[in-house]
Structures are given as structure tokens and as C-alpha cells.
C-alpha positions as a Markdown table, in Angstrom:
| # | Residue | x | y | z |
|---|---|---|---|---|
| 1 | Met | -13.2 | -5.4 | 11.4 |
| 2 | Gln | -11.3 | -6.5 | 8.6 |
| 3 | Glu | -12.9 | -5.1 | 5.6 |
| 4 | Asp | -14.7 | -1.7 | 6.9 |
| 5 | Glu | -11.5 | 0.0 | 8.4 |
| 6 | Tyr | -8.5 | -1.7 | 6.9 |
| 7 | Trp | -9.3 | -3.2 | 4.0 |
| 8 | Ile | -7.9 | 0.3 | 0.8 |
| 9 | Ala | -8.0 | 2.4 | 3.6 |
| 10 | Leu | -6.7 | 4.7 | 2.0 |
| 11 | Leu | -8.1 | 5.2 | -0.6 |
| 12 | Ser | -11.7 | 8.0 | -1.4 |
| 13 | Ser | -13.9 | 6.9 | -1.6 |
| 14 | Glu | -14.8 | 10.7 | -3.1 |
| 15 | Leu | -12.9 | 13.1 | -4.7 |
| 16 | Asn | -11.3 | 15.5 | -2.6 |
| 17 | Tyr | -10.5 | 18.8 | -4.0 |
| 18 | Asn | -8.2 | 20.1 | -1.0 |
| 19 | Ser | -6.2 | 17.3 | -0.4 |
| 20 | Tyr | -3.8 | 14.9 | -2.2 |
| 21 | Thr | -2.4 | 13.8 | 0.9 |
| 22 | Phe | -3.0 | 9.9 | 1.6 |
| 23 | Asn | -6.8 | 9.7 | 2.4 |
| 24 | Tyr | -7.8 | 7.8 | 6.2 |
| 25 | Glu | -11.6 | 9.8 | 5.6 |
| 26 | Asn | -13.1 | 10.3 | 9.2 |
| 27 | Arg | -10.5 | 7.7 | 10.5 |
| 28 | Asn | -8.2 | 8.6 | 12.8 |
| 29 | Lys | -4.9 | 6.8 | 11.8 |
| 30 | Phe | -3.2 | 6.3 | 14.9 |
| 31 | Asp | -6.8 | 5.1 | 16.5 |
| 32 | Leu | -6.7 | 2.5 | 13.4 |
| 33 | Lys | -3.0 | 1.2 | 14.6 |
| 34 | Ser | -4.5 | 1.1 | 18.3 |
| 35 | Lys | -7.6 | -0.3 | 17.6 |
| 36 | Leu | -5.1 | -3.3 | 15.9 |
| 37 | Phe | -2.8 | -3.7 | 18.7 |
| 38 | Tyr | -5.8 | -4.2 | 20.6 |
| 39 | Leu | -7.2 | -7.2 | 18.2 |
| 40 | Ile | -4.3 | -8.5 | 18.0 |
| 41 | Asn | -3.9 | -9.1 | 21.9 |
| 42 | Val | -7.6 | -10.7 | 22.0 |
| 43 | Glu | -6.2 | -12.9 | 19.5 |
| 44 | Ile | -2.9 | -13.7 | 21.2 |
| 45 | Gln | -4.6 | -13.6 | 25.2 |
| 46 | Leu | -7.7 | -16.2 | 22.7 |
| 47 | His | -5.1 | -18.2 | 21.4 |
| 48 | Lys | -3.1 | -18.8 | 24.5 |
| 49 | Ile | -6.7 | -20.5 | 25.8 |
| 50 | Leu | -7.6 | -22.3 | 22.6 |
| 51 | Gln | -4.7 | -23.9 | 21.6 |
| 52 | Pro | -1.3 | -23.1 | 23.9 |
| 53 | Asn | 1.1 | -25.8 | 22.9 |
| 54 | Ile | 1.1 | -24.7 | 19.2 |
| 55 | Pro | 3.3 | -21.2 | 18.6 |
| 56 | Phe | 1.6 | -17.8 | 18.1 |
| 57 | Thr | 3.1 | -15.8 | 15.5 |
| 58 | Val | 3.0 | -12.0 | 14.7 |
| 59 | Val | 5.1 | -10.7 | 11.8 |
| 60 | Ser | 4.6 | -6.5 | 11.3 |
| 61 | Ala | 7.2 | -4.8 | 8.1 |
| 62 | Asp | 7.6 | -1.2 | 7.7 |
| 63 | Leu | 7.6 | -0.9 | 3.8 |
| 64 | Glu | 10.9 | 2.0 | 4.3 |
| 65 | Trp | 11.0 | 4.3 | 1.4 |
| 66 | Phe | 8.6 | 2.5 | -0.6 |
| 67 | Gly | 7.2 | 5.5 | -2.8 |
| 68 | Pro | 10.8 | 6.0 | -4.3 |
| 69 | Ser | 11.3 | 2.4 | -4.1 |
| 70 | Ile | 8.4 | 1.4 | -6.8 |
| 71 | Ser | 10.1 | 0.8 | -10.3 |
| 72 | His | 8.1 | 2.2 | -13.7 |
| 73 | Glu | 8.4 | -1.7 | -15.3 |
| 74 | Ile | 6.3 | -3.1 | -12.3 |
| 75 | Ile | 3.7 | -0.5 | -11.8 |
| 76 | His | 3.8 | -1.4 | -16.5 |
| 77 | Ile | 3.0 | -4.5 | -15.5 |
| 78 | Phe | 0.8 | -4.3 | -13.5 |
| 79 | Leu | -1.9 | -2.4 | -14.9 |
| 80 | Glu | -1.4 | -4.1 | -18.2 |
| 81 | Phe | -2.1 | -7.6 | -16.3 |
| 82 | Cys | -5.7 | -5.3 | -14.5 |
| 83 | Gly | -6.3 | -4.8 | -18.3 |
| 84 | Ile | -5.5 | -0.8 | -18.7 |
| 85 | Ser | -6.1 | 0.1 | -22.1 |
| 86 | Gln | -3.1 | 0.7 | -23.9 |
| 87 | Ile | -3.3 | 4.9 | -24.6 |
| 88 | Trp | -4.0 | 4.8 | -20.6 |
| 89 | Leu | -0.1 | 3.2 | -20.3 |
| 90 | Asp | 1.4 | 5.8 | -22.6 |
| 91 | Phe | -0.4 | 8.5 | -20.6 |
| 92 | Phe | 1.1 | 7.0 | -17.4 |
| 93 | Asp | 4.5 | 5.9 | -18.4 |
| 94 | Arg | 4.9 | 9.5 | -19.0 |
| 95 | Phe | 3.4 | 11.2 | -16.0 |
| 96 | Leu | 5.5 | 8.8 | -14.4 |
| 97 | Lys | 9.1 | 9.4 | -16.7 |
| 98 | Gln | 9.5 | 13.1 | -16.5 |
| 99 | Pro | 12.4 | 14.6 | -17.0 |
| 100 | Ile | 14.4 | 15.9 | -13.7 |
| 101 | Tyr | 16.3 | 18.9 | -13.8 |
| 102 | Tyr | 19.3 | 19.7 | -11.1 |
| 103 | Lys | 21.6 | 22.0 | -11.8 |
| 104 | Pro | 20.9 | 24.8 | -15.0 |
| 105 | Asn | 23.7 | 23.6 | -17.8 |
| 106 | Glu | 23.5 | 19.3 | -16.7 |
| 107 | Asn | 22.5 | 16.7 | -18.3 |
| 108 | Ile | 18.3 | 16.1 | -17.8 |
| 109 | Cys | 17.6 | 12.2 | -16.8 |
| 110 | Gln | 14.7 | 11.1 | -16.7 |
| 111 | Arg | 13.2 | 9.8 | -13.9 |
| 112 | Gln | 13.7 | 5.5 | -13.6 |
| 113 | Arg | 11.1 | 4.9 | -10.6 |
| 114 | Ser | 10.1 | 6.2 | -7.7 |
| 115 | Val | 6.4 | 7.9 | -7.8 |
| 116 | Pro | 5.5 | 11.7 | -7.7 |
| 117 | Ile | 5.3 | 12.5 | -4.3 |
| 118 | Ser | 1.5 | 13.8 | -2.8 |
| 119 | His | 0.2 | 13.4 | -6.2 |
| 120 | Ser | -3.6 | 11.4 | -6.4 |
| 121 | Leu | -2.2 | 9.5 | -9.4 |
| 122 | Ser | 0.8 | 7.7 | -7.2 |
| 123 | Cys | -0.7 | 7.2 | -3.6 |
| 124 | Leu | -3.1 | 5.1 | -6.1 |
| 125 | Phe | -0.2 | 2.8 | -7.9 |
| 126 | Ala | 1.0 | 2.4 | -4.6 |
| 127 | Glu | -1.8 | 1.3 | -3.4 |
| 128 | Leu | -2.6 | -0.9 | -6.4 |
| 129 | Leu | 1.2 | -2.4 | -6.0 |
| 130 | Leu | 0.0 | -3.2 | -2.2 |
| 131 | Phe | -3.5 | -4.9 | -2.6 |
| 132 | Gly | -1.7 | -6.8 | -4.9 |
| 133 | Leu | 0.9 | -8.1 | -2.4 |
| 134 | Asp | -2.4 | -8.9 | 0.2 |
| 135 | Leu | -4.2 | -10.6 | -2.4 |
| 136 | Tyr | -1.5 | -12.6 | -3.7 |
| 137 | Ile | -0.6 | -12.8 | 0.2 |
| 138 | Tyr | -4.3 | -13.9 | 1.1 |
| 139 | Gln | -5.6 | -16.3 | -2.1 |
| 140 | Asn | -1.8 | -18.3 | -1.3 |
| 141 | Thr | -1.9 | -18.5 | 2.6 |
| 142 | Asp | -5.7 | -17.1 | 4.2 |
| 143 | Ile | -3.9 | -14.9 | 6.3 |
| 144 | Phe | -5.0 | -10.9 | 6.0 |
| 145 | Ile | -2.8 | -8.6 | 6.2 |
| 146 | Tyr | -3.8 | -5.5 | 8.9 |
| 147 | Arg | -2.6 | -2.5 | 6.4 |
| 148 | Leu | -1.8 | 0.8 | 6.5 |
| 149 | His | -1.0 | 2.3 | 3.7 |
| 150 | Asp | 2.6 | 0.6 | 3.3 |
| 151 | Asp | 2.4 | -0.6 | 7.6 |
| 152 | Met | 1.5 | -3.7 | 7.9 |
| 153 | Trp | 0.7 | -6.9 | 10.5 |
| 154 | Phe | -0.9 | -10.7 | 9.9 |
| 155 | Phe | -0.9 | -13.3 | 12.5 |
| 156 | Asn | -1.9 | -16.6 | 13.1 |
| 157 | Ser | -0.8 | -20.2 | 14.1 |
């Protein structure tokens, strides 16, 4: 269940030209959340029976405004770490640092953080960063994070 339904669930297994929105393939996001709550409930009940004297902790987090808060520098560092070539790093930097026009005859600003809304590259950058977080936590704690984009849950005793 972890690997099949929650491990990088957002990324599509095929290219969808009709939509650049988040893709949970043929899954309903609410069904996934219901399954997760059911799983957490089962884990709590099992823990009460098997280890009644040890506390059981469930943590839920939502990275509110995640896309608008992503630093371009962090994306660049993470992509470098992943071994992306310089030509692609330059392309991604140009994509991310698009000029912003607020009003005519005012200064043109350059975007320093956030990713463009509803673009497939934005989805990729967000998922890569969250995947890095998932992997770091799993490698250091052996705790699997159940995640639906920027909403995450984990539990352990």
C-alpha cells in the first residue's frame, strides 16, 4: 500500500497533454485519504493491544503555500545534487526567474522564489523537493511518510 498508492503518487506514469494539474492517475484523492485514515486507525488499535504501555504518535502536517514559498536557490542546489547537467540547470533557472510585470511604467521585478502555478515543471520541482524530504526522514528514522502532495502523515511508537 505504501509503495503502490503513496510513494510519489502525484507524478504521472505517462504524459498527459490535456492537463498540467496534479495527477493522482485513476485514484480519487479523497479515497486515498480515507484509506490512510483507516490504516492509521488500524495501527492505533493494534498498538493498543500489542504495546499498551508505549505511547503511539501520529503526526499530520500541511505545508501551506508550499509552491509560492519554494526558494529557487534550494531547487538549484537539489538539482545539482541530483546530477543535472549545467545546460539544464541554466534552462531551469531561466524558467523559474521569469520577469514579473505589475503595472505599466513600473520596474520589472525578477521572481526570486515560488514556481509558476499549474505547470508540469513546477509540479516536478515540488515533488523532487518533497521526495528529498521523504527520503531524508526515512533514511534517518525508518519512518515512512504518507504524503499527498504537501499534506503528510507519519506515525510511530
